[in-house]
XYZ file of C-alpha atoms in Angstrom:
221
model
C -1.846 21.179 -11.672
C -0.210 23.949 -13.988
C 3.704 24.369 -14.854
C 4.267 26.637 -12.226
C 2.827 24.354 -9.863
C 4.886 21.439 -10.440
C 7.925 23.363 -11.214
C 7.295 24.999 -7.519
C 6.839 20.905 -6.311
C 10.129 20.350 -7.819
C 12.296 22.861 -6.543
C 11.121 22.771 -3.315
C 11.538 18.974 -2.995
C 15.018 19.216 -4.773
C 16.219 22.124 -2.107
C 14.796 20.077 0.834
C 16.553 16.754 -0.428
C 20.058 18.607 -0.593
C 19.842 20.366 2.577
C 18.866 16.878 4.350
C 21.691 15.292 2.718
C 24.045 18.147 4.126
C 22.397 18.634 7.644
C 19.818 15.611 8.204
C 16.940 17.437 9.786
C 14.157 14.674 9.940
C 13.934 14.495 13.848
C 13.482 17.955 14.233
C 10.082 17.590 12.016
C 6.891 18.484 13.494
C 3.768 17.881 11.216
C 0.133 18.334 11.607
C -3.144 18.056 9.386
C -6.979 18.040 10.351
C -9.101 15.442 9.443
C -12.791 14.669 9.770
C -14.027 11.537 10.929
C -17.558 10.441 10.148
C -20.474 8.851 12.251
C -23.847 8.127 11.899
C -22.383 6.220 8.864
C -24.395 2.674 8.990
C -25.477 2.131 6.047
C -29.397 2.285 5.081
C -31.104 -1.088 5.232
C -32.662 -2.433 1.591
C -35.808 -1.626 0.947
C -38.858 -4.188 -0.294
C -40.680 -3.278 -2.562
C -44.220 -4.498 -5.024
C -42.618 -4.487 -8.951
C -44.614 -1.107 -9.501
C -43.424 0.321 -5.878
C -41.593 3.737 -6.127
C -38.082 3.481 -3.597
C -39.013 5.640 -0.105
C -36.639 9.087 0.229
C -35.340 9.424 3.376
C -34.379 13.150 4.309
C -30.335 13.454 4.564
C -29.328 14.237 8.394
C -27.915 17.576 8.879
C -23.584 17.842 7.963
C -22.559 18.810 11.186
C -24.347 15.652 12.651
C -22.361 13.363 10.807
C -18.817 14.601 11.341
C -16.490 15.502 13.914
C -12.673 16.967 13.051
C -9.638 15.600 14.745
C -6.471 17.787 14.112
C -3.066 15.190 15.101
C 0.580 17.031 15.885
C 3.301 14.463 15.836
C 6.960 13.556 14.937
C 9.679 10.771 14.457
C 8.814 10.279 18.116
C 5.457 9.646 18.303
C 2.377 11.662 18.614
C 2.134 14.444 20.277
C -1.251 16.082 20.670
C -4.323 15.790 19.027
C -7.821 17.433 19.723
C -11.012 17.215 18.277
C -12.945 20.662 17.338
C -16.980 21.083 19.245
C -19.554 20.522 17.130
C -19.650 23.592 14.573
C -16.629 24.713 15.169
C -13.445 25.162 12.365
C -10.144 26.151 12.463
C -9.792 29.358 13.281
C -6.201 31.337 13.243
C -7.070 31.766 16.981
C -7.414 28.319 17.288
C -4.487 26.849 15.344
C -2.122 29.623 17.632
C -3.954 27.701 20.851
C -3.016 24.120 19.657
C -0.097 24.962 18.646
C 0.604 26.507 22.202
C -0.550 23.176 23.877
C 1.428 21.053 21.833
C 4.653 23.077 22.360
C 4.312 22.278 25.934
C 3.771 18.815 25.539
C 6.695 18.457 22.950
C 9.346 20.744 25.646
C 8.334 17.392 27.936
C 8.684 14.834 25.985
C 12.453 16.499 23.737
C 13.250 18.921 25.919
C 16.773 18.732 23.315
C 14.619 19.418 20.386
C 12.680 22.429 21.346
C 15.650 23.829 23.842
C 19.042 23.211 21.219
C 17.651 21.970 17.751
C 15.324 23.667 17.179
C 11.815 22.683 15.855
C 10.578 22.465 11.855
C 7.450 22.750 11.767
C 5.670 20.984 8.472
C 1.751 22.080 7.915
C 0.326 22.850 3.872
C -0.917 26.341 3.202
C -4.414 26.601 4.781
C -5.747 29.706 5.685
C -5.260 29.552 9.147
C -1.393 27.758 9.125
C -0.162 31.047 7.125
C -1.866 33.666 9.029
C 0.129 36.974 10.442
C -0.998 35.894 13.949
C 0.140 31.958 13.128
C 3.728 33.220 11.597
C 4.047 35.299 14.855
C 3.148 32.649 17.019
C 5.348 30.364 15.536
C 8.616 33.023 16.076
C 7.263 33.512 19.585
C 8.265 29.676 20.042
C 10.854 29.757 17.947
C 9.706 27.548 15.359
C 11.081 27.018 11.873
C 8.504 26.557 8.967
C 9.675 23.824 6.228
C 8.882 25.323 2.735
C 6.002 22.998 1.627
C 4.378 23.465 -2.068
C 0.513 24.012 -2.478
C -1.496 21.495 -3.563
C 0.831 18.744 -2.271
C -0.735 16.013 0.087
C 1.509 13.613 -1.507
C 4.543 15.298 0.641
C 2.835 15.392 3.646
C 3.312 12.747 6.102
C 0.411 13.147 7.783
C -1.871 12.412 4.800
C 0.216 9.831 2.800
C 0.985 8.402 6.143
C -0.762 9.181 9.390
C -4.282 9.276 8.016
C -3.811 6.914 5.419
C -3.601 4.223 7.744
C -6.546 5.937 10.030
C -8.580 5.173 7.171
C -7.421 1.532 6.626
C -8.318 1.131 10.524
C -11.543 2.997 10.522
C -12.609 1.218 6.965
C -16.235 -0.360 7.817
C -16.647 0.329 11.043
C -19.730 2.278 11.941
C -20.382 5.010 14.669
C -23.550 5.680 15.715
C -22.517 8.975 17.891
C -19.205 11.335 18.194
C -17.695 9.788 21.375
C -17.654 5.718 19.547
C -15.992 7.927 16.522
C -13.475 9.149 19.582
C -12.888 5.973 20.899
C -12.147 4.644 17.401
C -9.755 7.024 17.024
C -7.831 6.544 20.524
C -8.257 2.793 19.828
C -6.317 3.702 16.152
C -3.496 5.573 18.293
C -3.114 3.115 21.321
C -2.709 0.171 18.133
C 0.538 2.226 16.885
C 4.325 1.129 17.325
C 6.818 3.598 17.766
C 8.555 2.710 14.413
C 4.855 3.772 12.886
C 5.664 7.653 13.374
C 9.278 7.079 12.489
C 8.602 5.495 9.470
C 5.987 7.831 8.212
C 8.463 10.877 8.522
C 11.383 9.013 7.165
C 9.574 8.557 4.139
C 10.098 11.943 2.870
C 13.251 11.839 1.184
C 11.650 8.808 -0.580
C 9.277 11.070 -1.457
C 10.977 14.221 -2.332
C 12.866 12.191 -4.539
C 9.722 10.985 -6.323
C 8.329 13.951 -6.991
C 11.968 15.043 -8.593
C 11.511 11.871 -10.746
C 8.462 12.836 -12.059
C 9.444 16.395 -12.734
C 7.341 18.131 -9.914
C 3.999 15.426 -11.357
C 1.923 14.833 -8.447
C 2.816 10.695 -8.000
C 0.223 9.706 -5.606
């Protein structure tokens, strides 16, 4: 990370920490992130072999075999959608405008206040697809805000020093043998989470704003 990276880190985190101080905003956050989840992950069984015995190759199965993508939308209130992506198929601008589309529906039913008075914040990093001209007019069509967030900054995003951080914890040596027991790992992961889980995950980011002003825009995590 150069200079003008972390400086960029810095004054981002330092503006967001002020404004929250003067207008709390948290629980009008909506984040979001896309994650793959692998499968077909058992692990390959020792081999044995004579002393002079050459180890047996086995061919590597095909990428898109061994993966599936989940993207998550969620808030201080819980979660709030979350797909997975067909085999083969990525995140597309087209896409991202459709999900976000069925996840504004589902968040006008469950804070009807939020999207009809406050006023949704949207927080997603700078992928391709997030920052496209059909994304930015989607997101004015809802009437969306867009939090500034720095590139290069998982470390401020709830969703991956939270959300998926703990997916990972749950999912940590268990094995899959197709997509839908990858699925059902995942909905098990989701139906295992308090409410206090999503609150505490987007609560943490004046904690971490702050951090990142400690350590002069440094990524810290």
């Amino acid at each position: 990370m150069n200079e003008s990276q972390k400086n960029r880190r810095f004054d981002v985190s330092s503006t967001l920490i002020l404004r929250n101080n003067n207008d709390p905003f948290l629980d009008r956050i909506v984040t979001c992130d896309e994650k793959w989840i692998l499968y077909n992950n058992r692990r390959r069984s020792a081999q044995w072999l004579d002393h002079d015995e050459a180890p047996k190759h086995f061919p590597k199965p095909k990428i898109h075999q061994k993966k599936i993508m989940v993207t998550v939308w969620w808030s201080a209130i819980g979660l709030i959608h979350y797909s997975f992506l067909n085999p083969g198929e990525t995140i597309t601008a087209e896409k991202y405008c459709q999900q976000l589309q069925e996840m504004h529906q589902k968040l006008r039913r469950m804070c009807p206040a939020l999207v009809n008075r406050k006023g949704p914040i949207l927080l997603h990093d700078n992928a391709r697809p997030h920052v496209s001209m059909m994304t930015r007019q989607k997101l004015h069509e809802l009437g969306y805000e867009t939090l500034d967030h720095p590139p290069y900054s998982p470390d401020l995003s709830p969703t991956d020093y939270h959300f998926f951080k703990h997916l990972d914890h749950f999912l940590r040596e268990k094995c899959f043998k197709n997509q839908d027991e990858a699925k059902n790992a995942f909905n098990a992961f989701v139906t295992s989470r308090t409410p206090e889980f999503y609150a505490t995950g987007i609560n943490k980011l004046v904690s971490r704003w702050q951090r990142c002003i400690d350590s002069n825009g440094s990524y810290f995590d």
